[in-house]
Every structure is written in C-alpha cells, then in structure tokens.
mmCIF file of N, CA and C in Angstrom:
data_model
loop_
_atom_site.group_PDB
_atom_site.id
_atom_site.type_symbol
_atom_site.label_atom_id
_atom_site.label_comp_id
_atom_site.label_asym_id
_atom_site.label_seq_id
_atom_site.Cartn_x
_atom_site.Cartn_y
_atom_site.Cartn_z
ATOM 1 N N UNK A 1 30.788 5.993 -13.519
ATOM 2 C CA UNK A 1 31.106 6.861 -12.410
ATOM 3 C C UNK A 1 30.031 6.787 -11.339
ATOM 4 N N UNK A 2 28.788 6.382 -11.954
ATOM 5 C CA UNK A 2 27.625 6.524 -10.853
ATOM 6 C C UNK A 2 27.348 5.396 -10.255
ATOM 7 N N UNK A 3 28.122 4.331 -10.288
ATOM 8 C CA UNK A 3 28.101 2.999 -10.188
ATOM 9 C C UNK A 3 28.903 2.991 -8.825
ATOM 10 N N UNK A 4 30.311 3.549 -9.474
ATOM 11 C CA UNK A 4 31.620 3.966 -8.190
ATOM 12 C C UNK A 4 30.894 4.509 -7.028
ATOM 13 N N UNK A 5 30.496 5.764 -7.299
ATOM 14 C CA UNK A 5 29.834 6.688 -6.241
ATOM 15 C C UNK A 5 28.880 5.734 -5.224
ATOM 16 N N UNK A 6 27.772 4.898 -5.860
ATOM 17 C CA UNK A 6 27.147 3.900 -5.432
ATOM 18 C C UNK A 6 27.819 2.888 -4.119
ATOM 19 N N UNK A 7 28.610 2.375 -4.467
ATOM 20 C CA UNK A 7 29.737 1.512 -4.388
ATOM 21 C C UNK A 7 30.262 2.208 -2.794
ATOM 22 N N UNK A 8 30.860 2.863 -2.856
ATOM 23 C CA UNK A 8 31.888 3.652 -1.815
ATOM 24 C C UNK A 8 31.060 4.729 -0.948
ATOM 25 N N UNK A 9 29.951 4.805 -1.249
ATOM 26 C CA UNK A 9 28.604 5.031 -0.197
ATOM 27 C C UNK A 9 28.081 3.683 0.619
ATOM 28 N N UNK A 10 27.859 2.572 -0.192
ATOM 29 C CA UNK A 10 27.082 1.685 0.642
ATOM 30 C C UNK A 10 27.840 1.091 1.612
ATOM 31 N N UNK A 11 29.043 0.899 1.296
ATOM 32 C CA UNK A 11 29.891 0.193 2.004
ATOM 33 C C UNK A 11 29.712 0.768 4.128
ATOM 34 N N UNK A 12 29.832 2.008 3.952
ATOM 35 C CA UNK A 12 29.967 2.113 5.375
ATOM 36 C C UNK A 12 28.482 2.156 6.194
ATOM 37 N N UNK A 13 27.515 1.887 5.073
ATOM 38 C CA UNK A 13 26.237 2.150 5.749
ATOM 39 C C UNK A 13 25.082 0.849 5.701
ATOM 40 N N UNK A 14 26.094 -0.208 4.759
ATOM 41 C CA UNK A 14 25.318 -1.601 4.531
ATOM 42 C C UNK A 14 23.977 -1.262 3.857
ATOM 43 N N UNK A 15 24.237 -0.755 2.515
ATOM 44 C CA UNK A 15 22.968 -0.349 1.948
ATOM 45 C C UNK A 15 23.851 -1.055 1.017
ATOM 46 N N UNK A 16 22.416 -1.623 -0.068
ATOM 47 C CA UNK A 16 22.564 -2.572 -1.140
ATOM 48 C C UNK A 16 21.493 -2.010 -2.227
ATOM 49 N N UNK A 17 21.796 -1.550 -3.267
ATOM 50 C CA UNK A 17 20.644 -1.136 -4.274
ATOM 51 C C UNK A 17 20.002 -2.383 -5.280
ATOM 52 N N UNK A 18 19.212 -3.102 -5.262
ATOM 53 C CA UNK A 18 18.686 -4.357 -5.499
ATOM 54 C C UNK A 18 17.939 -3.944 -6.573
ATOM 55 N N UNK A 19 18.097 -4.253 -7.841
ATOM 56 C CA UNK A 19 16.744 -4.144 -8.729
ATOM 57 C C UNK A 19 15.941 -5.256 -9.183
ATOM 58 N N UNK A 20 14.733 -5.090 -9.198
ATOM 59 C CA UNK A 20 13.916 -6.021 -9.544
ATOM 60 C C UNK A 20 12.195 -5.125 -9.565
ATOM 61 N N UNK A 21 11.205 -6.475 -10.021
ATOM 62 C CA UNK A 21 9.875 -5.640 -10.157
ATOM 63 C C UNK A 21 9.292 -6.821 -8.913
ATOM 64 N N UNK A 22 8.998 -5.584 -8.091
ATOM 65 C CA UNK A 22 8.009 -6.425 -6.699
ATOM 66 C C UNK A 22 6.319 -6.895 -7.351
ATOM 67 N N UNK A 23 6.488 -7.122 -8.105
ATOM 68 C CA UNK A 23 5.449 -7.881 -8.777
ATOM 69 C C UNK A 23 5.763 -9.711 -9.290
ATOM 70 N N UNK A 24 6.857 -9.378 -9.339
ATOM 71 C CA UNK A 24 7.399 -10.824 -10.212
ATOM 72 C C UNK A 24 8.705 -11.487 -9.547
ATOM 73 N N UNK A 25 9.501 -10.481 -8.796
ATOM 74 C CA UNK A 25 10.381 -10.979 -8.282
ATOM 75 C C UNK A 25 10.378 -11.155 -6.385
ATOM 76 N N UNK A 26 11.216 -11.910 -6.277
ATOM 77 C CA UNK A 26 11.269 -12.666 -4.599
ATOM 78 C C UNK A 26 12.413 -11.142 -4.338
ATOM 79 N N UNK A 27 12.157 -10.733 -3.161
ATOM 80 C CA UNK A 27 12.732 -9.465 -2.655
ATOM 81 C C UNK A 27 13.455 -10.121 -1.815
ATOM 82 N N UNK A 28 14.562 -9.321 -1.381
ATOM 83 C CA UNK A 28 15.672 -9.513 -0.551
ATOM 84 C C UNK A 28 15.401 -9.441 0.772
ATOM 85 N N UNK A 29 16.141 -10.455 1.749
ATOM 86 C CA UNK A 29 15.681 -10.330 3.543
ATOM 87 C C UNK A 29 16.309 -8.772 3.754
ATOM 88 N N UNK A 30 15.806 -7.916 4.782
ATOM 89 C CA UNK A 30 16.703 -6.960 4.802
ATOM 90 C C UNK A 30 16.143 -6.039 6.447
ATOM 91 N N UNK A 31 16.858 -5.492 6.828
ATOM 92 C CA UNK A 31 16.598 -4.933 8.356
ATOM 93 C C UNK A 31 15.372 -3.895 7.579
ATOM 94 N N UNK A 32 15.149 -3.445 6.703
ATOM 95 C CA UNK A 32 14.152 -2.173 6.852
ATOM 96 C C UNK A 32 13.393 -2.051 5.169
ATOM 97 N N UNK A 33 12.889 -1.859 5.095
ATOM 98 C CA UNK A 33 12.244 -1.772 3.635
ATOM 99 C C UNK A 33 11.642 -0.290 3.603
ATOM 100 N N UNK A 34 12.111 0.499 2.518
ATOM 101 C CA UNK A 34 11.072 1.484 2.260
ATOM 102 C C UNK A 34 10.634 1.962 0.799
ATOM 103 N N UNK A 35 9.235 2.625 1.488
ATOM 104 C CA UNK A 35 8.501 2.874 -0.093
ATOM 105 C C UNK A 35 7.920 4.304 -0.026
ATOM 106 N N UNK A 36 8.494 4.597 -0.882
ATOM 107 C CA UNK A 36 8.245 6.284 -1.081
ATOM 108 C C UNK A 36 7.719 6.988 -2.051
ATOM 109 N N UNK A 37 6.184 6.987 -2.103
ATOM 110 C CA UNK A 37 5.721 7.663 -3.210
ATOM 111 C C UNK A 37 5.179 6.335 -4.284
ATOM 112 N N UNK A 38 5.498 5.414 -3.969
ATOM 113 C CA UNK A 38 4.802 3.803 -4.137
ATOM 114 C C UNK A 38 3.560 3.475 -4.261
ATOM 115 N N UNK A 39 3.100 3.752 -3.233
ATOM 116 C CA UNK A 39 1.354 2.953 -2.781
ATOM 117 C C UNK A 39 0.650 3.977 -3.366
ATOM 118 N N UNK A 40 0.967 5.004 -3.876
ATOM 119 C CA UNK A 40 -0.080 6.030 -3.741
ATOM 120 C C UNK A 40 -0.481 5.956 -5.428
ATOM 121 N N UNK A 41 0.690 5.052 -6.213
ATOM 122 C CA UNK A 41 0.736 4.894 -7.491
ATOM 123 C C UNK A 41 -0.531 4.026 -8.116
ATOM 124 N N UNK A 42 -1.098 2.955 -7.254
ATOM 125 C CA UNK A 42 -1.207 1.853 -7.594
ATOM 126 C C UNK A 42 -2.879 1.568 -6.468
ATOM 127 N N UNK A 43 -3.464 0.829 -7.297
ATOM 128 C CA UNK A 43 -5.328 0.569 -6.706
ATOM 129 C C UNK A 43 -4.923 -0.240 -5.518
ATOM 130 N N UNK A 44 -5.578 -0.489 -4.808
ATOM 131 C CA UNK A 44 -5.854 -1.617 -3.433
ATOM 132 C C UNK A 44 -4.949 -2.556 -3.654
ATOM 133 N N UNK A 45 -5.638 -3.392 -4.997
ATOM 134 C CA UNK A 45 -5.043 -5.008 -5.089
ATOM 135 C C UNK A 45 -3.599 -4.771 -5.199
ATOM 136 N N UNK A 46 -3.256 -3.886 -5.908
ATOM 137 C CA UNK A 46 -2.058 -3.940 -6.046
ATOM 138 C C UNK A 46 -0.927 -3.534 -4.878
ATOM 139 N N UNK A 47 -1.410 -2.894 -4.381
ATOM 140 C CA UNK A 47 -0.802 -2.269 -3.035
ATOM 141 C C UNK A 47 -0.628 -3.601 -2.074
ATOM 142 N N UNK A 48 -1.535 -4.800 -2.311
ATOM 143 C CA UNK A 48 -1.795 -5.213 -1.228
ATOM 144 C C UNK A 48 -0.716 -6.520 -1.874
ATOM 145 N N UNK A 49 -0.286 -6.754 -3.196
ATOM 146 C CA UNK A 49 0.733 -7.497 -3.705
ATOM 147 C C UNK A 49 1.841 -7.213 -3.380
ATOM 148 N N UNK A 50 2.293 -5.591 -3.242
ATOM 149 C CA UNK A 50 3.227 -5.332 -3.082
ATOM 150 C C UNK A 50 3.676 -5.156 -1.695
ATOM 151 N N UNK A 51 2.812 -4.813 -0.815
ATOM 152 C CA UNK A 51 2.956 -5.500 0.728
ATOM 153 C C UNK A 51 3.554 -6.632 0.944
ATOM 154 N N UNK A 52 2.337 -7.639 0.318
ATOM 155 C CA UNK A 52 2.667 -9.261 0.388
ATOM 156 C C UNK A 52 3.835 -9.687 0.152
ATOM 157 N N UNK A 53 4.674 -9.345 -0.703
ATOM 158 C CA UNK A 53 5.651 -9.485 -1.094
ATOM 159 C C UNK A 53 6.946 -8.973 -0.791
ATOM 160 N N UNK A 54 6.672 -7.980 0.287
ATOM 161 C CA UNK A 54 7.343 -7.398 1.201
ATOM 162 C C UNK A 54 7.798 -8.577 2.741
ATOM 163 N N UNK A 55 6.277 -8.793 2.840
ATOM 164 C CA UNK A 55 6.203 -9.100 4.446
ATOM 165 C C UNK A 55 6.640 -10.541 3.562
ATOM 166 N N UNK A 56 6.987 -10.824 2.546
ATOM 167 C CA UNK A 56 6.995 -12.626 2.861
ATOM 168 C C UNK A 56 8.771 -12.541 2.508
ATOM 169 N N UNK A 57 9.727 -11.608 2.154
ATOM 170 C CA UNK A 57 10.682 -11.132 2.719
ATOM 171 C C UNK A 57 11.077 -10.890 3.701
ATOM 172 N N UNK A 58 10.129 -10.497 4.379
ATOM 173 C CA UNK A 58 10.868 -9.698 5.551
ATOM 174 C C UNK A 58 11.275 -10.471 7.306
ATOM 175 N N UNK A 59 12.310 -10.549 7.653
ATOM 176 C CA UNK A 59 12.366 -10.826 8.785
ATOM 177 C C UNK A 59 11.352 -10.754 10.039
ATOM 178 N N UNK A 60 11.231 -11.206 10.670
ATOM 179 C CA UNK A 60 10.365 -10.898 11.962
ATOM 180 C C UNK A 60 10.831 -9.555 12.693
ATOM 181 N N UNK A 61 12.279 -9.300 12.882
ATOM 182 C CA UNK A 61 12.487 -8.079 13.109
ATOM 183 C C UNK A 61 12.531 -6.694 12.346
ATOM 184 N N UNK A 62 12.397 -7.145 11.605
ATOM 185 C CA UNK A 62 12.165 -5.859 10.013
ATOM 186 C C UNK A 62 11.455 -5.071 10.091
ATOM 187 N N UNK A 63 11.508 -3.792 9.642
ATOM 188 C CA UNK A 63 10.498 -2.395 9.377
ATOM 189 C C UNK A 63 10.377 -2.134 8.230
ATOM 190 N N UNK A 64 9.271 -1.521 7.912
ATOM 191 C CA UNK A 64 8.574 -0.750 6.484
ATOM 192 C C UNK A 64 8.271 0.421 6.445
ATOM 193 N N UNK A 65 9.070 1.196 6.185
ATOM 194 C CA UNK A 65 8.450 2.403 5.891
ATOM 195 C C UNK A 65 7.855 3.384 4.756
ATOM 196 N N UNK A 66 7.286 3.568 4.787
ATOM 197 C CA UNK A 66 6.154 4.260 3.833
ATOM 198 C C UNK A 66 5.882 5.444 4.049
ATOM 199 N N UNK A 67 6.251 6.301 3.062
ATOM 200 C CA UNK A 67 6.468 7.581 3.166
ATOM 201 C C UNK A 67 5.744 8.197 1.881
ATOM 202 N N UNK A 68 4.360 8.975 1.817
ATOM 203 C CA UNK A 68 2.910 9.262 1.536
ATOM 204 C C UNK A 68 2.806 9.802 2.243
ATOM 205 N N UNK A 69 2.143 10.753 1.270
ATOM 206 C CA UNK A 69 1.482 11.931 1.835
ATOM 207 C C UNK A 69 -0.466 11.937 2.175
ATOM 208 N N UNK A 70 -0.503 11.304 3.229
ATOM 209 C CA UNK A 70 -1.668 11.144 4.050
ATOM 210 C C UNK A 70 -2.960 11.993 3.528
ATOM 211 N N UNK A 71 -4.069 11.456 3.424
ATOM 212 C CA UNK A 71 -5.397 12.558 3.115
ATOM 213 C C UNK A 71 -5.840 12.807 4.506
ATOM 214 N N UNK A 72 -6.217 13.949 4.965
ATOM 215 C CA UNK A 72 -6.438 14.485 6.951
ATOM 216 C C UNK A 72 -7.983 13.847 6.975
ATOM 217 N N UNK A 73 -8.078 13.086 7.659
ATOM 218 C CA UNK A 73 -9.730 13.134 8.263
ATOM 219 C C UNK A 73 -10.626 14.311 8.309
ATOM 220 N N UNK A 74 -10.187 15.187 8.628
ATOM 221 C CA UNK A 74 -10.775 16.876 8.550
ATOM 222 C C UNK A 74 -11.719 17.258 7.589
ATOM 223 N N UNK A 75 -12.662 17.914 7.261
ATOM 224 C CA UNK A 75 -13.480 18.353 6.210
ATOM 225 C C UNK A 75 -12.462 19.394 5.904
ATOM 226 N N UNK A 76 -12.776 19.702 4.386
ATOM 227 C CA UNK A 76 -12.065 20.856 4.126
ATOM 228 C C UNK A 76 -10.836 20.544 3.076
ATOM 229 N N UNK A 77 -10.363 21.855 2.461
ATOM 230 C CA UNK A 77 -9.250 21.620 1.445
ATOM 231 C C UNK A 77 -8.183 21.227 1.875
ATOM 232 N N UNK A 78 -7.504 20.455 1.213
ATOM 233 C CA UNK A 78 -6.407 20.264 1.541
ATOM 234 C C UNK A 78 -5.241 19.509 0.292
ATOM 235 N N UNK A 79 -3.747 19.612 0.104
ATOM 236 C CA UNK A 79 -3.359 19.016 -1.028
ATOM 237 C C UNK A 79 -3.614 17.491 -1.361
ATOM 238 N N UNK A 80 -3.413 16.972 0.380
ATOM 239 C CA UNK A 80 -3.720 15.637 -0.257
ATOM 240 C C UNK A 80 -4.824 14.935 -1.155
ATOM 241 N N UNK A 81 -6.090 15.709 -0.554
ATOM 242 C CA UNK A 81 -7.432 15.667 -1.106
ATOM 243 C C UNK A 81 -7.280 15.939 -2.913
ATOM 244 N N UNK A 82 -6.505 16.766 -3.160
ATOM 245 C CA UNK A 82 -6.040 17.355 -4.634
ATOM 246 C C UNK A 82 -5.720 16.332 -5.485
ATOM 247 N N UNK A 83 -4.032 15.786 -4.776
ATOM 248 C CA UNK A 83 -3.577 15.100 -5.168
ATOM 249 C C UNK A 83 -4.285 13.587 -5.342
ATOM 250 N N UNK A 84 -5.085 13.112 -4.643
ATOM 251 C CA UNK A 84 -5.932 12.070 -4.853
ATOM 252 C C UNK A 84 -6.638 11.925 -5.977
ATOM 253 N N UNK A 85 -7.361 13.373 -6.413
ATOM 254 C CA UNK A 85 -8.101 13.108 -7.728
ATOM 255 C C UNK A 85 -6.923 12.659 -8.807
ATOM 256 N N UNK A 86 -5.708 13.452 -8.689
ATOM 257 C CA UNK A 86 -4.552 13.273 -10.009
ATOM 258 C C UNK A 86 -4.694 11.800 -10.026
ATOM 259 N N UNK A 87 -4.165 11.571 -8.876
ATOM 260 C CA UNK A 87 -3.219 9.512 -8.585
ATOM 261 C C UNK A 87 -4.465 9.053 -9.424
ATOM 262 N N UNK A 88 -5.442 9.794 -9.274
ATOM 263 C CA UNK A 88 -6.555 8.454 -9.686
ATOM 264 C C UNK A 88 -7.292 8.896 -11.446
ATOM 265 N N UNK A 89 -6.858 9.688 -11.487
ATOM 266 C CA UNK A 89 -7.451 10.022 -12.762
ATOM 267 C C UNK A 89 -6.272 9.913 -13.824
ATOM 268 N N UNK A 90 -4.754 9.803 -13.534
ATOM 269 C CA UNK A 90 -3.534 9.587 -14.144
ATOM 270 C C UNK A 90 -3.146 8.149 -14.020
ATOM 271 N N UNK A 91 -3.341 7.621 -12.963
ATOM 272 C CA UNK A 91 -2.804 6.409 -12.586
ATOM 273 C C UNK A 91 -3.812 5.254 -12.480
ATOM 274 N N UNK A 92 -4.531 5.501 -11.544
ATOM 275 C CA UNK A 92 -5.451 4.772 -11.085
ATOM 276 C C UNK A 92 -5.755 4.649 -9.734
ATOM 277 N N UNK A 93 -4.679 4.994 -9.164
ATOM 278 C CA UNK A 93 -3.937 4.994 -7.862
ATOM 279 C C UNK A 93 -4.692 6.090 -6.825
ATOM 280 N N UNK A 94 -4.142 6.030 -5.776
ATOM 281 C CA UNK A 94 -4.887 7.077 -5.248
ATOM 282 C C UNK A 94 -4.322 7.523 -3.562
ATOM 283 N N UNK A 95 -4.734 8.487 -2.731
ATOM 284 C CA UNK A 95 -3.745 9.027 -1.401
ATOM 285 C C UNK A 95 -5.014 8.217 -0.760
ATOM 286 N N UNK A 96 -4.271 7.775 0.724
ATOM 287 C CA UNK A 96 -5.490 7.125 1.372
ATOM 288 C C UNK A 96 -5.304 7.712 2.723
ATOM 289 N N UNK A 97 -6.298 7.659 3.779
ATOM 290 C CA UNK A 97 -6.508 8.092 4.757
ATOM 291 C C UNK A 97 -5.408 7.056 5.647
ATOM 292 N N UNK A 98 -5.029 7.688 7.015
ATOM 293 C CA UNK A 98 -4.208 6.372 7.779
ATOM 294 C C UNK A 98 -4.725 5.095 8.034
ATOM 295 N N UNK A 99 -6.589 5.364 8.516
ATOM 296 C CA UNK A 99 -6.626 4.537 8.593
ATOM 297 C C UNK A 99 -7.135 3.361 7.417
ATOM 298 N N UNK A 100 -7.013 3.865 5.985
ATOM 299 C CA UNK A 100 -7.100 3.041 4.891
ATOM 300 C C UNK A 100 -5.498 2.409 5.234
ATOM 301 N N UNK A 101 -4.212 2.775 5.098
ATOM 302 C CA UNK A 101 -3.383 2.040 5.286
ATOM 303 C C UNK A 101 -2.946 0.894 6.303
ATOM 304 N N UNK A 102 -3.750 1.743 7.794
ATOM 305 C CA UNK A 102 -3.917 0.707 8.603
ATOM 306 C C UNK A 102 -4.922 -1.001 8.102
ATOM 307 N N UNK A 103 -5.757 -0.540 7.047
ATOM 308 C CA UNK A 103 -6.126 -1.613 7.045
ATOM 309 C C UNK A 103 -5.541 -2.315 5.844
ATOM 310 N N UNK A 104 -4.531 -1.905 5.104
ATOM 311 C CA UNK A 104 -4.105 -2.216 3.594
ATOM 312 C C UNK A 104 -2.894 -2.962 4.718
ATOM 313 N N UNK A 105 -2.353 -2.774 5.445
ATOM 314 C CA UNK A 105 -1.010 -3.343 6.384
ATOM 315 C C UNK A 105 -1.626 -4.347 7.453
ATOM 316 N N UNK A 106 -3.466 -4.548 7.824
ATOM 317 C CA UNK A 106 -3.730 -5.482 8.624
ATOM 318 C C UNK A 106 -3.744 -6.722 7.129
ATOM 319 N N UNK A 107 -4.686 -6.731 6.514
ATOM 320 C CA UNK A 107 -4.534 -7.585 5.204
ATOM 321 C C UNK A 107 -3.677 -8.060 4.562
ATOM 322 N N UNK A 108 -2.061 -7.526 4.872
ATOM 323 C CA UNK A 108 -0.846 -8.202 4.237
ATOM 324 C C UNK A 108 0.207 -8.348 5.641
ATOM 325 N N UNK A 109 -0.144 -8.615 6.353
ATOM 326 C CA UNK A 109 0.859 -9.194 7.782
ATOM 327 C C UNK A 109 1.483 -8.545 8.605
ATOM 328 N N UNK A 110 0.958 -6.993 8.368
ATOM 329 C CA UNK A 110 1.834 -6.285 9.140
ATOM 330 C C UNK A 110 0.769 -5.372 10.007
ATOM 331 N N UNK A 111 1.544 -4.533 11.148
ATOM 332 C CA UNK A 111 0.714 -3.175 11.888
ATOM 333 C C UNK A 111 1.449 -1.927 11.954
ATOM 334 N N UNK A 112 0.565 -1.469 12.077
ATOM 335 C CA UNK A 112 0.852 0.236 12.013
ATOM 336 C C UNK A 112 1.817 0.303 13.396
ATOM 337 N N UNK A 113 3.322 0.361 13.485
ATOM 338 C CA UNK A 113 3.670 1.403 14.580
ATOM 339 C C UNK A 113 3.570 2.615 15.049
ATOM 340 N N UNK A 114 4.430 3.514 13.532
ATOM 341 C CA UNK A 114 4.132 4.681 14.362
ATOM 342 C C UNK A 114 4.355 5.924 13.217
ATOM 343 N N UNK A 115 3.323 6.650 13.366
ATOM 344 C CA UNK A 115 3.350 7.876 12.211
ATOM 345 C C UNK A 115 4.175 8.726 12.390
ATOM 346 N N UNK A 116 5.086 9.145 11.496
ATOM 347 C CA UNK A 116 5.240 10.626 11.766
ATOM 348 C C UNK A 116 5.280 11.542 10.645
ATOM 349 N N UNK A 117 4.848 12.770 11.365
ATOM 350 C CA UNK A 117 4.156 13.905 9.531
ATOM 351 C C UNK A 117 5.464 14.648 10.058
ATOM 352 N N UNK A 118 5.955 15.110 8.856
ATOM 353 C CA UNK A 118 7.135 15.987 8.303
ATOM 354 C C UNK A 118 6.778 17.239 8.447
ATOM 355 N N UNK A 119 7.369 18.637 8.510
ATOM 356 C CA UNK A 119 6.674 20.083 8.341
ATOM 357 C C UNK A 119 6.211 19.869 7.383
ATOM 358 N N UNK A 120 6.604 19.291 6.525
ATOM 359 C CA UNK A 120 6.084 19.320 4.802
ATOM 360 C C UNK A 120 5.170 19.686 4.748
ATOM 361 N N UNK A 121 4.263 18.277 5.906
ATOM 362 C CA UNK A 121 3.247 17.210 5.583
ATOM 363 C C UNK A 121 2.522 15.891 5.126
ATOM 364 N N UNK A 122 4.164 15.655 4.537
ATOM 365 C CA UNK A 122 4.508 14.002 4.310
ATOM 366 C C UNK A 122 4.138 13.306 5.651
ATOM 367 N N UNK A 123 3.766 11.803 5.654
ATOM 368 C CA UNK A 123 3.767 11.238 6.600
ATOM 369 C C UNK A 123 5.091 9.984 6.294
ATOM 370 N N UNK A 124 5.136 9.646 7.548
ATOM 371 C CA UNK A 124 6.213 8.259 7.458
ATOM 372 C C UNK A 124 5.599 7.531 8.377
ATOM 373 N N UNK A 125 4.854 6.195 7.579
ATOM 374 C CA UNK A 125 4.297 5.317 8.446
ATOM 375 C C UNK A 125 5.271 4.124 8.256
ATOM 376 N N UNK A 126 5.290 3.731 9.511
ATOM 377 C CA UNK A 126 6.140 2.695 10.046
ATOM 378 C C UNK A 126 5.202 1.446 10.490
ATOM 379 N N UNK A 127 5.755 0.394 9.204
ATOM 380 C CA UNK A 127 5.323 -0.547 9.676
ATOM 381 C C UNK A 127 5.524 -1.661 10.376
ATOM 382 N N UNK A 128 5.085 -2.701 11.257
ATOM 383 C CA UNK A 128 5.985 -3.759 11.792
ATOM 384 C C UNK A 128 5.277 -5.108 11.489
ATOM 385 N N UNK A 129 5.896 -6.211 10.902
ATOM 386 C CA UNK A 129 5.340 -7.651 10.917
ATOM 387 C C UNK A 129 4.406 -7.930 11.770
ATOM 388 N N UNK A 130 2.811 -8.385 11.567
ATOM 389 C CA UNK A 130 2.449 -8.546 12.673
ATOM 390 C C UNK A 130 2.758 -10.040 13.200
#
C-alpha cells in the first residue's frame, strides 16, 4: 500500500525515491538534491565523500540543499551548541558553523548560494556547483 501511495504522488511532481548508500553507490543526475539532518551525522571526511559524490552527479544546473541546524557565531547558549556535543559524543558527527559548511562545499565543487533559517531555527543552505 505504501509503495502505491509512493507511486501516485511522484508522478505529478517528478519525484523518484532512489535507494542506495552514497558511500558506494553512483547517485542519480537530478534537478535538486537534498540532505536533511545528514552532514550533521558524520566527521569532515565523510561529509566531504558525501558531497563528492553528490557534485560528481550533479548537473551543472543542479541544487543542494541542506537542511541543519546551524551553530550561531554569537557567544552564548544556544541548542545548536547542545546539540553538537550529542552528534559528537553519539555519532562522531557534529553541527558546524556556516562558515564551516561554506568551506566543506568549497572542497567538494560547490558554493554557498543562499541561507535561509526557518522560525524553528533550522537553516536551509543552498548549494550551487561551482
């Protein structure tokens, strides 16, 4: 049934649910890529595989979006700051500042377009091929 549902959603919106591990497998060309709650899983190197492996997919006209919840430049408390110790003491992983992503996206072929923070506080960074 959840297959159907799948099915008779993508159709009018050209969405394709693709499985595979972006570690081992060649990813699909596609107008937009996104990663949500992804990078924040996983150390540098790995982040920077799973980029790579993005951008060597991706069209010249293609976007990435990445949707993480940002640590603020600001002194002071804050969740992301929180959540950073977890990613990294559970995972290994960890929340990075923008401009850590700006430079995790200069190192795998792409640039920062354009942020945007949610009321949440989520951010959605948008990336573009450089």
């Amino acid at each position: 049934a959840r297959e159907a549902m799948i099915d008779t959603l993508h159709e009018p919106y050209r969405l394709s649910l693709v499985p595979g591990d972006f570690f081992r497998d060649a990813l699909p060309s596609c107008d937009l890529y996104l990663l949500m709650d992804i990078l924040h899983d996983w150390p540098d190197a790995e982040c920077e595989s799973i980029l790579k492996a993005v951008r060597k997919a991706a069209p010249s006209g293609a976007k990435l979006l990445v949707i993480e919840l940002v640590v603020p430049d600001d002194p002071g408390p804050a969740w992301a700051k929180t959540l950073d110790i977890h990613m990294l003491t559970l995972l290994g992983g960890r929340q990075r500042r923008t401009s850590e992503y700006v430079a995790l996206f200069e190192r795998t072929g792409f640039k920062l377009g354009r942020q945007l923070v949610s009321p949440a506080g989520t951010s959605i960074l948008e990336a573009l091929p450089a």
